[in-house]
Amino acid sequence: MIGSVAIVGASAAGVAAATTLRDEGYEGEITLIGGETDLPYERPAVSKDILLTGAAPPIIPEQRYAELNIKLLLGTRAERIDARYGQIELSDGRTMVSDRLLLATGGWPRRLPVPGAELGGLHYVRDARDGQAIRSGLRPGARIAVVGGGLIGAEVAASAVQAGCEVDWIEAEGLCLARALSRPLAEAMMDVHRQRGVRVHANALVVRLIGERSVQAVELADGRRIDADMVVVGIGITPAAELAEEADLTVSDGIVIDPFCRTSAENVYAAGDVARHQTRYMATPSRLEHWRNAQEQGVTAARAMLGHRQPYDELPWFWTDQYDLHIEGCGVMRADDETILRGNLADGNATVFHLRAGSLVGACALNRQGDVRGAMRLITRGLTPSADILSDPTKDLRKIEKELSRASA
Ligand SMILES: Cc1cc2nc3c(=O)[nH]c(=O)nc-3n(C[C@H](O)[C@H](O)[C@H](O)COP(=O)(O)OP(=O)(O)OC[C@H]3O[C@@H](n4cnc5c(N)ncnc54)[C@H](O)[C@@H]3O)c2cc1C
């Protein structure tokens, strides 16, 4: 019998776990401890809605916490845990005890390791405050340097140029978005960003930020200087695993969990960006930094606490919005996969399918999310349509999946 559950981290994974506990009929205490002061909000909005409109939607409406009898401790950090006794020391000086503990602490933005990184006008992109601070600098004509060619850098660059800013987007490797998206799609998106007015600098390593008190320019390894009123850095996260480390849980680039989100300590679970896990879709254990992974692992952890034996085995899925383009991806895509193109990338309507050893393993789509949803069903069932079908934009993959499932039954 579980009398109390404490969840550290009030975001996608933590809120999903709390609401799932109630959905599953759990009637004991639930305490959701969040270091941020805002009502838990949809973090993906930080580089999109907040920059463009100033607002992020809440994960659930405020009154739902009271209705579900979920105790919210916002603006409160868990400073230390003792896994043996379920003890949590809080930043307000209190110590609480719970029967089950979920660590859903996400990650901290990786810092730019160069001289000048302490100057004013430099922002990271993790929480709503970061988003608001960046938004206040997105004035027409402002010069914005975005460092980091991943999804967050891309979204910030898109939002900034839409706000009328002069945008320089800087990436150390040869192609922005290459690790996040299928390569042909990443290449197409570079053209999109350039057409919209973003100056893209690939193979460009930032070595120094220049300025007196506030940043005025970014210096690159080849000696170039890019003038900037504001620098926004999105170069990845490090897992917020410090509580777990101090409590001697197994940590290796994230808190190591099993398919039921259990950590190495009894009654302690982890979920979301902070958790390192493996499913049948992954060659090696890894952390995923996608909203759906966090949410679904929160669900799995909650169910596991209640004794359900449903392992986490979700196919990775993510989305990103840049300008009026909606991109979705699923599966595990590698640069050496065979790829099949459907549609036309230059028209902003295309899907790239990834095959490995003849089997469909992933898909990445530009404004064709139906293809990704169909591909997800195919991949989870181990089905691979012919190249003719995959390359034909008129073929509905959800129907194809049903046909192939029937044929193989
Ligand atoms: C700017 C941005 C845009 C994104 N866009 C997309 C997108 O378009 N699509 C997509 O699929 N994914 C996107 N993501 C990723 C997605 O938001 C994350 O995968 C998801 O938020 C992870 O949820 P989480 O609950 O694991 O952790 P987080 O959302 O990181 O939340 C962890 C929370 O724990 C708190 N915390 C940490 N330590 C403590 C402590 N000791 N005590 C109390 N609280 C603590 C943190 O302050 C934070 O509030 C985006 C992420 C960012 C940052």
JSON list of C-alpha atoms in Angstrom, two decimals, residues 149-367:
[
{"chain": "A", "resi": 149, "resn": "GLY", "atom": "CA", "xyz": [22.48, 24.47, -35.09]},
{"chain": "A", "resi": 150, "resn": "GLY", "atom": "CA", "xyz": [19.99, 22.16, -33.40]},
{"chain": "A", "resi": 151, "resn": "LEU", "atom": "CA", "xyz": [16.21, 22.33, -33.24]},
{"chain": "A", "resi": 152, "resn": "ILE", "atom": "CA", "xyz": [16.13, 25.00, -30.56]},
{"chain": "A", "resi": 153, "resn": "GLY", "atom": "CA", "xyz": [18.59, 27.21, -32.44]},
{"chain": "A", "resi": 154, "resn": "ALA", "atom": "CA", "xyz": [16.48, 26.76, -35.58]},
{"chain": "A", "resi": 155, "resn": "GLU", "atom": "CA", "xyz": [13.27, 27.73, -33.80]},
{"chain": "A", "resi": 156, "resn": "VAL", "atom": "CA", "xyz": [14.86, 30.78, -32.18]},
{"chain": "A", "resi": 157, "resn": "ALA", "atom": "CA", "xyz": [16.35, 31.88, -35.51]},
{"chain": "A", "resi": 158, "resn": "ALA", "atom": "CA", "xyz": [12.93, 31.49, -37.18]},
{"chain": "A", "resi": 159, "resn": "SER", "atom": "CA", "xyz": [11.12, 33.39, -34.41]},
{"chain": "A", "resi": 160, "resn": "ALA", "atom": "CA", "xyz": [13.71, 36.18, -34.40]},
{"chain": "A", "resi": 161, "resn": "VAL", "atom": "CA", "xyz": [13.63, 36.72, -38.15]},
{"chain": "A", "resi": 162, "resn": "GLN", "atom": "CA", "xyz": [9.82, 36.72, -38.03]},
{"chain": "A", "resi": 163, "resn": "ALA", "atom": "CA", "xyz": [10.05, 39.46, -35.38]},
{"chain": "A", "resi": 164, "resn": "GLY", "atom": "CA", "xyz": [12.04, 41.57, -37.86]},
{"chain": "A", "resi": 165, "resn": "CYS", "atom": "CA", "xyz": [15.51, 40.95, -36.41]},
{"chain": "A", "resi": 166, "resn": "GLU", "atom": "CA", "xyz": [18.78, 40.56, -38.30]},
{"chain": "A", "resi": 167, "resn": "VAL", "atom": "CA", "xyz": [19.72, 36.95, -37.56]},
{"chain": "A", "resi": 168, "resn": "ASP", "atom": "CA", "xyz": [23.08, 35.17, -37.75]},
{"chain": "A", "resi": 169, "resn": "TRP", "atom": "CA", "xyz": [22.81, 31.45, -37.03]},
{"chain": "A", "resi": 170, "resn": "ILE", "atom": "CA", "xyz": [26.12, 29.83, -36.12]},
{"chain": "A", "resi": 171, "resn": "GLU", "atom": "CA", "xyz": [26.90, 26.10, -36.13]},
{"chain": "A", "resi": 172, "resn": "ALA", "atom": "CA", "xyz": [30.27, 24.43, -35.51]},
{"chain": "A", "resi": 173, "resn": "GLU", "atom": "CA", "xyz": [29.59, 21.48, -37.81]},
{"chain": "A", "resi": 174, "resn": "GLY", "atom": "CA", "xyz": [29.03, 21.43, -41.56]},
{"chain": "A", "resi": 175, "resn": "LEU", "atom": "CA", "xyz": [25.23, 21.35, -41.58]},
{"chain": "A", "resi": 176, "resn": "CYS", "atom": "CA", "xyz": [22.65, 22.73, -39.15]},
{"chain": "A", "resi": 177, "resn": "LEU", "atom": "CA", "xyz": [19.96, 20.29, -37.99]},
{"chain": "A", "resi": 178, "resn": "ALA", "atom": "CA", "xyz": [21.99, 17.31, -39.28]},
{"chain": "A", "resi": 179, "resn": "ARG", "atom": "CA", "xyz": [21.73, 15.44, -36.00]},
{"chain": "A", "resi": 180, "resn": "ALA", "atom": "CA", "xyz": [18.09, 16.30, -35.39]},
{"chain": "A", "resi": 181, "resn": "LEU", "atom": "CA", "xyz": [16.53, 15.66, -38.80]},
{"chain": "A", "resi": 182, "resn": "SER", "atom": "CA", "xyz": [16.95, 13.39, -41.76]},
{"chain": "A", "resi": 183, "resn": "ARG", "atom": "CA", "xyz": [19.85, 14.85, -43.77]},
{"chain": "A", "resi": 184, "resn": "PRO", "atom": "CA", "xyz": [17.89, 15.75, -46.95]},
{"chain": "A", "resi": 185, "resn": "LEU", "atom": "CA", "xyz": [15.35, 17.54, -44.78]},
{"chain": "A", "resi": 186, "resn": "ALA", "atom": "CA", "xyz": [18.09, 19.36, -42.84]},
{"chain": "A", "resi": 187, "resn": "GLU", "atom": "CA", "xyz": [19.55, 20.54, -46.15]},
{"chain": "A", "resi": 188, "resn": "ALA", "atom": "CA", "xyz": [16.14, 21.71, -47.34]},
{"chain": "A", "resi": 189, "resn": "MET", "atom": "CA", "xyz": [15.59, 23.59, -44.09]},
{"chain": "A", "resi": 190, "resn": "MET", "atom": "CA", "xyz": [18.90, 25.45, -44.55]},
{"chain": "A", "resi": 191, "resn": "ASP", "atom": "CA", "xyz": [17.53, 26.79, -47.83]},
{"chain": "A", "resi": 192, "resn": "VAL", "atom": "CA", "xyz": [14.30, 27.77, -46.08]},
{"chain": "A", "resi": 193, "resn": "HIS", "atom": "CA", "xyz": [16.15, 29.69, -43.36]},
{"chain": "A", "resi": 194, "resn": "ARG", "atom": "CA", "xyz": [18.34, 31.46, -45.91]},
{"chain": "A", "resi": 195, "resn": "GLN", "atom": "CA", "xyz": [15.32, 32.38, -48.06]},
{"chain": "A", "resi": 196, "resn": "ARG", "atom": "CA", "xyz": [13.64, 33.87, -45.00]},
{"chain": "A", "resi": 197, "resn": "GLY", "atom": "CA", "xyz": [16.68, 36.05, -44.36]},
{"chain": "A", "resi": 198, "resn": "VAL", "atom": "CA", "xyz": [18.71, 34.13, -41.79]},
{"chain": "A", "resi": 199, "resn": "ARG", "atom": "CA", "xyz": [22.48, 34.28, -42.40]},
{"chain": "A", "resi": 200, "resn": "VAL", "atom": "CA", "xyz": [23.58, 30.70, -41.80]},
{"chain": "A", "resi": 201, "resn": "HIS", "atom": "CA", "xyz": [27.23, 30.13, -40.79]},
{"chain": "A", "resi": 202, "resn": "ALA", "atom": "CA", "xyz": [28.16, 26.43, -40.84]},
{"chain": "A", "resi": 203, "resn": "ASN", "atom": "CA", "xyz": [31.64, 25.15, -39.88]},
{"chain": "A", "resi": 204, "resn": "ALA", "atom": "CA", "xyz": [31.82, 28.22, -37.67]},
{"chain": "A", "resi": 205, "resn": "LEU", "atom": "CA", "xyz": [33.23, 27.81, -34.19]},
{"chain": "A", "resi": 206, "resn": "VAL", "atom": "CA", "xyz": [32.59, 30.56, -31.63]},
{"chain": "A", "resi": 207, "resn": "VAL", "atom": "CA", "xyz": [35.81, 31.29, -29.72]},
{"chain": "A", "resi": 208, "resn": "ARG", "atom": "CA", "xyz": [34.98, 34.50, -27.86]},
{"chain": "A", "resi": 209, "resn": "LEU", "atom": "CA", "xyz": [32.23, 36.94, -27.07]},
{"chain": "A", "resi": 210, "resn": "ILE", "atom": "CA", "xyz": [33.27, 40.57, -27.27]},
{"chain": "A", "resi": 211, "resn": "GLY", "atom": "CA", "xyz": [31.80, 43.44, -25.26]},
{"chain": "A", "resi": 212, "resn": "GLU", "atom": "CA", "xyz": [32.23, 45.69, -22.23]},
{"chain": "A", "resi": 213, "resn": "ARG", "atom": "CA", "xyz": [29.36, 44.80, -19.91]},
{"chain": "A", "resi": 214, "resn": "SER", "atom": "CA", "xyz": [27.02, 43.56, -22.58]},
{"chain": "A", "resi": 215, "resn": "VAL", "atom": "CA", "xyz": [27.84, 41.46, -25.59]},
{"chain": "A", "resi": 216, "resn": "GLN", "atom": "CA", "xyz": [28.56, 43.37, -28.80]},
{"chain": "A", "resi": 217, "resn": "ALA", "atom": "CA", "xyz": [29.98, 40.71, -31.09]},
{"chain": "A", "resi": 218, "resn": "VAL", "atom": "CA", "xyz": [30.79, 37.05, -31.53]},
{"chain": "A", "resi": 219, "resn": "GLU", "atom": "CA", "xyz": [34.27, 36.08, -32.67]},
{"chain": "A", "resi": 220, "resn": "LEU", "atom": "CA", "xyz": [34.70, 32.95, -34.77]},
{"chain": "A", "resi": 221, "resn": "ALA", "atom": "CA", "xyz": [37.75, 30.66, -35.00]},
{"chain": "A", "resi": 222, "resn": "ASP", "atom": "CA", "xyz": [38.52, 31.89, -38.53]},
{"chain": "A", "resi": 223, "resn": "GLY", "atom": "CA", "xyz": [38.81, 35.45, -37.18]},
{"chain": "A", "resi": 224, "resn": "ARG", "atom": "CA", "xyz": [35.43, 36.67, -38.42]},
{"chain": "A", "resi": 225, "resn": "ARG", "atom": "CA", "xyz": [33.46, 38.96, -36.13]},
{"chain": "A", "resi": 226, "resn": "ILE", "atom": "CA", "xyz": [29.67, 38.95, -36.10]},
{"chain": "A", "resi": 227, "resn": "ASP", "atom": "CA", "xyz": [28.14, 42.03, -34.49]},
{"chain": "A", "resi": 228, "resn": "ALA", "atom": "CA", "xyz": [25.25, 41.23, -32.17]},
{"chain": "A", "resi": 229, "resn": "ASP", "atom": "CA", "xyz": [22.95, 43.02, -29.72]},
{"chain": "A", "resi": 230, "resn": "MET", "atom": "CA", "xyz": [21.95, 39.69, -28.20]},
{"chain": "A", "resi": 231, "resn": "VAL", "atom": "CA", "xyz": [23.38, 36.18, -28.31]},
{"chain": "A", "resi": 232, "resn": "VAL", "atom": "CA", "xyz": [21.09, 33.19, -27.83]},
{"chain": "A", "resi": 233, "resn": "VAL", "atom": "CA", "xyz": [22.76, 29.86, -27.12]},
{"chain": "A", "resi": 234, "resn": "GLY", "atom": "CA", "xyz": [21.16, 26.47, -27.74]},
{"chain": "A", "resi": 235, "resn": "ILE", "atom": "CA", "xyz": [23.95, 23.90, -27.65]},
{"chain": "A", "resi": 236, "resn": "GLY", "atom": "CA", "xyz": [22.22, 21.08, -25.83]},
{"chain": "A", "resi": 237, "resn": "ILE", "atom": "CA", "xyz": [21.59, 20.12, -22.24]},
{"chain": "A", "resi": 238, "resn": "THR", "atom": "CA", "xyz": [23.27, 18.18, -19.50]},
{"chain": "A", "resi": 239, "resn": "PRO", "atom": "CA", "xyz": [20.94, 15.94, -17.51]},
{"chain": "A", "resi": 240, "resn": "ALA", "atom": "CA", "xyz": [19.88, 17.38, -14.14]},
{"chain": "A", "resi": 241, "resn": "ALA", "atom": "CA", "xyz": [21.05, 14.24, -12.35]},
{"chain": "A", "resi": 242, "resn": "GLU", "atom": "CA", "xyz": [22.78, 15.86, -9.37]},
{"chain": "A", "resi": 243, "resn": "LEU", "atom": "CA", "xyz": [20.23, 14.61, -6.79]},
{"chain": "A", "resi": 244, "resn": "ALA", "atom": "CA", "xyz": [20.61, 11.06, -8.11]},
{"chain": "A", "resi": 245, "resn": "GLU", "atom": "CA", "xyz": [24.40, 11.27, -8.18]},
{"chain": "A", "resi": 246, "resn": "GLU", "atom": "CA", "xyz": [24.63, 12.48, -4.59]},
{"chain": "A", "resi": 247, "resn": "ALA", "atom": "CA", "xyz": [22.28, 9.69, -3.53]},
{"chain": "A", "resi": 248, "resn": "ASP", "atom": "CA", "xyz": [24.53, 7.11, -5.26]},
{"chain": "A", "resi": 249, "resn": "LEU", "atom": "CA", "xyz": [22.01, 6.04, -7.88]},
{"chain": "A", "resi": 250, "resn": "THR", "atom": "CA", "xyz": [23.48, 4.69, -11.10]},
{"chain": "A", "resi": 251, "resn": "VAL", "atom": "CA", "xyz": [24.08, 7.69, -13.36]},
{"chain": "A", "resi": 252, "resn": "SER", "atom": "CA", "xyz": [25.76, 7.62, -16.75]},
{"chain": "A", "resi": 253, "resn": "ASP", "atom": "CA", "xyz": [24.85, 10.60, -18.93]},
{"chain": "A", "resi": 254, "resn": "GLY", "atom": "CA", "xyz": [21.49, 10.58, -17.16]},
{"chain": "A", "resi": 255, "resn": "ILE", "atom": "CA", "xyz": [19.82, 8.50, -14.49]},
{"chain": "A", "resi": 256, "resn": "VAL", "atom": "CA", "xyz": [19.88, 4.90, -15.67]},
{"chain": "A", "resi": 257, "resn": "ILE", "atom": "CA", "xyz": [16.41, 3.34, -15.67]},
{"chain": "A", "resi": 258, "resn": "ASP", "atom": "CA", "xyz": [14.92, -0.02, -16.62]},
{"chain": "A", "resi": 259, "resn": "PRO", "atom": "CA", "xyz": [11.86, -0.43, -18.90]},
{"chain": "A", "resi": 260, "resn": "PHE", "atom": "CA", "xyz": [9.60, 0.38, -15.92]},
{"chain": "A", "resi": 261, "resn": "CYS", "atom": "CA", "xyz": [11.42, 3.66, -15.22]},
{"chain": "A", "resi": 262, "resn": "ARG", "atom": "CA", "xyz": [12.95, 2.18, -12.06]},
{"chain": "A", "resi": 263, "resn": "THR", "atom": "CA", "xyz": [16.36, 3.49, -11.04]},
{"chain": "A", "resi": 264, "resn": "SER", "atom": "CA", "xyz": [19.04, 1.47, -9.26]},
{"chain": "A", "resi": 265, "resn": "ALA", "atom": "CA", "xyz": [17.44, 2.46, -5.90]},
{"chain": "A", "resi": 266, "resn": "GLU", "atom": "CA", "xyz": [14.32, 0.73, -4.69]},
{"chain": "A", "resi": 267, "resn": "ASN", "atom": "CA", "xyz": [11.16, 2.87, -4.90]},
{"chain": "A", "resi": 268, "resn": "VAL", "atom": "CA", "xyz": [12.95, 5.62, -6.82]},
{"chain": "A", "resi": 269, "resn": "TYR", "atom": "CA", "xyz": [11.95, 6.18, -10.45]},
{"chain": "A", "resi": 270, "resn": "ALA", "atom": "CA", "xyz": [13.14, 8.58, -13.14]},
{"chain": "A", "resi": 271, "resn": "ALA", "atom": "CA", "xyz": [11.53, 9.82, -16.35]},
{"chain": "A", "resi": 272, "resn": "GLY", "atom": "CA", "xyz": [11.98, 12.32, -19.16]},
{"chain": "A", "resi": 273, "resn": "ASP", "atom": "CA", "xyz": [15.02, 14.21, -20.38]},
{"chain": "A", "resi": 274, "resn": "VAL", "atom": "CA", "xyz": [17.04, 13.17, -17.31]},
{"chain": "A", "resi": 275, "resn": "ALA", "atom": "CA", "xyz": [16.54, 9.43, -17.81]},
{"chain": "A", "resi": 276, "resn": "ARG", "atom": "CA", "xyz": [18.79, 7.11, -19.80]},
{"chain": "A", "resi": 277, "resn": "HIS", "atom": "CA", "xyz": [16.95, 4.12, -21.14]},
{"chain": "A", "resi": 278, "resn": "GLN", "atom": "CA", "xyz": [16.83, 1.60, -23.95]},
{"chain": "A", "resi": 279, "resn": "THR", "atom": "CA", "xyz": [13.98, 0.26, -26.04]},
{"chain": "A", "resi": 280, "resn": "ARG", "atom": "CA", "xyz": [13.93, -2.28, -28.86]},
{"chain": "A", "resi": 281, "resn": "TYR", "atom": "CA", "xyz": [14.27, 0.63, -31.30]},
{"chain": "A", "resi": 282, "resn": "MET", "atom": "CA", "xyz": [17.62, 1.78, -29.95]},
{"chain": "A", "resi": 283, "resn": "ALA", "atom": "CA", "xyz": [20.99, 0.13, -30.54]},
{"chain": "A", "resi": 284, "resn": "THR", "atom": "CA", "xyz": [22.36, 1.50, -27.27]},
{"chain": "A", "resi": 285, "resn": "PRO", "atom": "CA", "xyz": [20.88, 3.12, -24.15]},
{"chain": "A", "resi": 286, "resn": "SER", "atom": "CA", "xyz": [20.37, 6.84, -24.55]},
{"chain": "A", "resi": 287, "resn": "ARG", "atom": "CA", "xyz": [18.47, 9.85, -23.33]},
{"chain": "A", "resi": 288, "resn": "LEU", "atom": "CA", "xyz": [15.78, 11.35, -25.53]},
{"chain": "A", "resi": 289, "resn": "GLU", "atom": "CA", "xyz": [15.05, 15.04, -25.27]},
{"chain": "A", "resi": 290, "resn": "HIS", "atom": "CA", "xyz": [11.55, 15.01, -26.72]},
{"chain": "A", "resi": 291, "resn": "TRP", "atom": "CA", "xyz": [8.30, 16.04, -25.12]},
{"chain": "A", "resi": 292, "resn": "ARG", "atom": "CA", "xyz": [6.45, 12.81, -25.92]},
{"chain": "A", "resi": 293, "resn": "ASN", "atom": "CA", "xyz": [9.17, 10.64, -24.46]},
{"chain": "A", "resi": 294, "resn": "ALA", "atom": "CA", "xyz": [8.99, 12.65, -21.22]},
{"chain": "A", "resi": 295, "resn": "GLN", "atom": "CA", "xyz": [5.23, 12.46, -21.05]},
{"chain": "A", "resi": 296, "resn": "GLU", "atom": "CA", "xyz": [5.02, 8.73, -21.81]},
{"chain": "A", "resi": 297, "resn": "GLN", "atom": "CA", "xyz": [7.79, 7.85, -19.38]},
{"chain": "A", "resi": 298, "resn": "GLY", "atom": "CA", "xyz": [5.89, 9.80, -16.71]},
{"chain": "A", "resi": 299, "resn": "VAL", "atom": "CA", "xyz": [2.89, 7.58, -17.45]},
{"chain": "A", "resi": 300, "resn": "THR", "atom": "CA", "xyz": [5.01, 4.41, -17.31]},
{"chain": "A", "resi": 301, "resn": "ALA", "atom": "CA", "xyz": [6.65, 5.43, -14.02]},
{"chain": "A", "resi": 302, "resn": "ALA", "atom": "CA", "xyz": [3.28, 6.17, -12.39]},
{"chain": "A", "resi": 303, "resn": "ARG", "atom": "CA", "xyz": [1.84, 2.84, -13.48]},
{"chain": "A", "resi": 304, "resn": "ALA", "atom": "CA", "xyz": [4.95, 0.98, -12.36]},
{"chain": "A", "resi": 305, "resn": "MET", "atom": "CA", "xyz": [4.67, 2.57, -8.90]},
{"chain": "A", "resi": 306, "resn": "LEU", "atom": "CA", "xyz": [1.19, 1.08, -8.68]},
{"chain": "A", "resi": 307, "resn": "GLY", "atom": "CA", "xyz": [2.46, -2.36, -9.65]},
{"chain": "A", "resi": 308, "resn": "HIS", "atom": "CA", "xyz": [1.49, -2.45, -13.35]},
{"chain": "A", "resi": 309, "resn": "ARG", "atom": "CA", "xyz": [3.96, -4.36, -15.51]},
{"chain": "A", "resi": 310, "resn": "GLN", "atom": "CA", "xyz": [3.75, -2.28, -18.69]},
{"chain": "A", "resi": 311, "resn": "PRO", "atom": "CA", "xyz": [7.26, -1.57, -19.99]},
{"chain": "A", "resi": 312, "resn": "TYR", "atom": "CA", "xyz": [8.13, 1.65, -21.77]},
{"chain": "A", "resi": 313, "resn": "ASP", "atom": "CA", "xyz": [8.58, 0.73, -25.42]},
{"chain": "A", "resi": 314, "resn": "GLU", "atom": "CA", "xyz": [7.57, 3.83, -27.36]},
{"chain": "A", "resi": 315, "resn": "LEU", "atom": "CA", "xyz": [8.91, 4.61, -30.79]},
{"chain": "A", "resi": 316, "resn": "PRO", "atom": "CA", "xyz": [10.70, 7.97, -30.53]},
{"chain": "A", "resi": 317, "resn": "TRP", "atom": "CA", "xyz": [8.62, 10.82, -31.96]},
{"chain": "A", "resi": 318, "resn": "PHE", "atom": "CA", "xyz": [9.13, 14.57, -32.03]},
{"chain": "A", "resi": 319, "resn": "TRP", "atom": "CA", "xyz": [7.97, 17.68, -33.79]},
{"chain": "A", "resi": 320, "resn": "THR", "atom": "CA", "xyz": [9.35, 21.13, -34.47]},
{"chain": "A", "resi": 321, "resn": "ASP", "atom": "CA", "xyz": [7.70, 24.25, -35.87]},
{"chain": "A", "resi": 322, "resn": "GLN", "atom": "CA", "xyz": [9.73, 26.72, -37.87]},
{"chain": "A", "resi": 323, "resn": "TYR", "atom": "CA", "xyz": [7.92, 29.55, -39.70]},
{"chain": "A", "resi": 324, "resn": "ASP", "atom": "CA", "xyz": [4.76, 28.03, -41.18]},
{"chain": "A", "resi": 325, "resn": "LEU", "atom": "CA", "xyz": [6.43, 24.63, -41.51]},
{"chain": "A", "resi": 326, "resn": "HIS", "atom": "CA", "xyz": [5.55, 21.72, -39.28]},
{"chain": "A", "resi": 327, "resn": "ILE", "atom": "CA", "xyz": [8.15, 18.97, -39.11]},
{"chain": "A", "resi": 328, "resn": "GLU", "atom": "CA", "xyz": [7.69, 15.60, -37.44]},
{"chain": "A", "resi": 329, "resn": "GLY", "atom": "CA", "xyz": [10.08, 12.71, -37.10]},
{"chain": "A", "resi": 330, "resn": "CYS", "atom": "CA", "xyz": [9.89, 9.20, -35.73]},
{"chain": "A", "resi": 331, "resn": "GLY", "atom": "CA", "xyz": [12.14, 6.24, -35.13]},
{"chain": "A", "resi": 332, "resn": "VAL", "atom": "CA", "xyz": [15.91, 6.28, -34.96]},
{"chain": "A", "resi": 333, "resn": "MET", "atom": "CA", "xyz": [17.39, 7.82, -38.12]},
{"chain": "A", "resi": 334, "resn": "ARG", "atom": "CA", "xyz": [21.06, 7.45, -39.03]},
{"chain": "A", "resi": 335, "resn": "ALA", "atom": "CA", "xyz": [23.13, 9.15, -41.71]},
{"chain": "A", "resi": 336, "resn": "ASP", "atom": "CA", "xyz": [24.10, 5.79, -43.27]},
{"chain": "A", "resi": 337, "resn": "ASP", "atom": "CA", "xyz": [20.48, 4.58, -43.69]},
{"chain": "A", "resi": 338, "resn": "GLU", "atom": "CA", "xyz": [18.98, 4.03, -47.13]},
{"chain": "A", "resi": 339, "resn": "THR", "atom": "CA", "xyz": [16.48, 6.85, -47.73]},
{"chain": "A", "resi": 340, "resn": "ILE", "atom": "CA", "xyz": [13.38, 7.10, -49.91]},
{"chain": "A", "resi": 341, "resn": "LEU", "atom": "CA", "xyz": [11.88, 10.49, -50.71]},
{"chain": "A", "resi": 342, "resn": "ARG", "atom": "CA", "xyz": [8.15, 11.11, -51.05]},
{"chain": "A", "resi": 343, "resn": "GLY", "atom": "CA", "xyz": [6.98, 14.48, -52.36]},
{"chain": "A", "resi": 344, "resn": "ASN", "atom": "CA", "xyz": [9.07, 17.54, -53.01]},
{"chain": "A", "resi": 345, "resn": "LEU", "atom": "CA", "xyz": [11.29, 19.11, -50.35]},
{"chain": "A", "resi": 346, "resn": "ALA", "atom": "CA", "xyz": [11.59, 22.42, -52.21]},
{"chain": "A", "resi": 347, "resn": "ASP", "atom": "CA", "xyz": [7.77, 22.72, -52.19]},
{"chain": "A", "resi": 348, "resn": "GLY", "atom": "CA", "xyz": [7.69, 22.25, -48.43]},
{"chain": "A", "resi": 349, "resn": "ASN", "atom": "CA", "xyz": [5.75, 19.01, -48.72]},
{"chain": "A", "resi": 350, "resn": "ALA", "atom": "CA", "xyz": [7.84, 15.88, -48.40]},
{"chain": "A", "resi": 351, "resn": "THR", "atom": "CA", "xyz": [8.73, 12.88, -46.30]},
{"chain": "A", "resi": 352, "resn": "VAL", "atom": "CA", "xyz": [12.05, 11.07, -46.08]},
{"chain": "A", "resi": 353, "resn": "PHE", "atom": "CA", "xyz": [11.77, 7.42, -45.05]},
{"chain": "A", "resi": 354, "resn": "HIS", "atom": "CA", "xyz": [14.74, 5.64, -43.49]},
{"chain": "A", "resi": 355, "resn": "LEU", "atom": "CA", "xyz": [15.41, 1.96, -44.11]},
{"chain": "A", "resi": 356, "resn": "ARG", "atom": "CA", "xyz": [18.09, -0.22, -42.57]},
{"chain": "A", "resi": 357, "resn": "ALA", "atom": "CA", "xyz": [18.77, -3.74, -43.84]},
{"chain": "A", "resi": 358, "resn": "GLY", "atom": "CA", "xyz": [15.60, -3.39, -45.91]},
{"chain": "A", "resi": 359, "resn": "SER", "atom": "CA", "xyz": [13.32, -2.50, -42.98]},
{"chain": "A", "resi": 360, "resn": "LEU", "atom": "CA", "xyz": [11.58, 0.79, -42.32]},
{"chain": "A", "resi": 361, "resn": "VAL", "atom": "CA", "xyz": [13.15, 2.35, -39.19]},
{"chain": "A", "resi": 362, "resn": "GLY", "atom": "CA", "xyz": [12.26, 6.03, -39.31]},
{"chain": "A", "resi": 363, "resn": "ALA", "atom": "CA", "xyz": [10.57, 8.88, -41.12]},
{"chain": "A", "resi": 364, "resn": "CYS", "atom": "CA", "xyz": [10.93, 12.64, -41.13]},
{"chain": "A", "resi": 365, "resn": "ALA", "atom": "CA", "xyz": [8.29, 14.81, -42.76]},
{"chain": "A", "resi": 366, "resn": "LEU", "atom": "CA", "xyz": [7.84, 18.41, -43.79]},
{"chain": "A", "resi": 367, "resn": "ASN", "atom": "CA", "xyz": [4.15, 19.36, -43.56]}
]
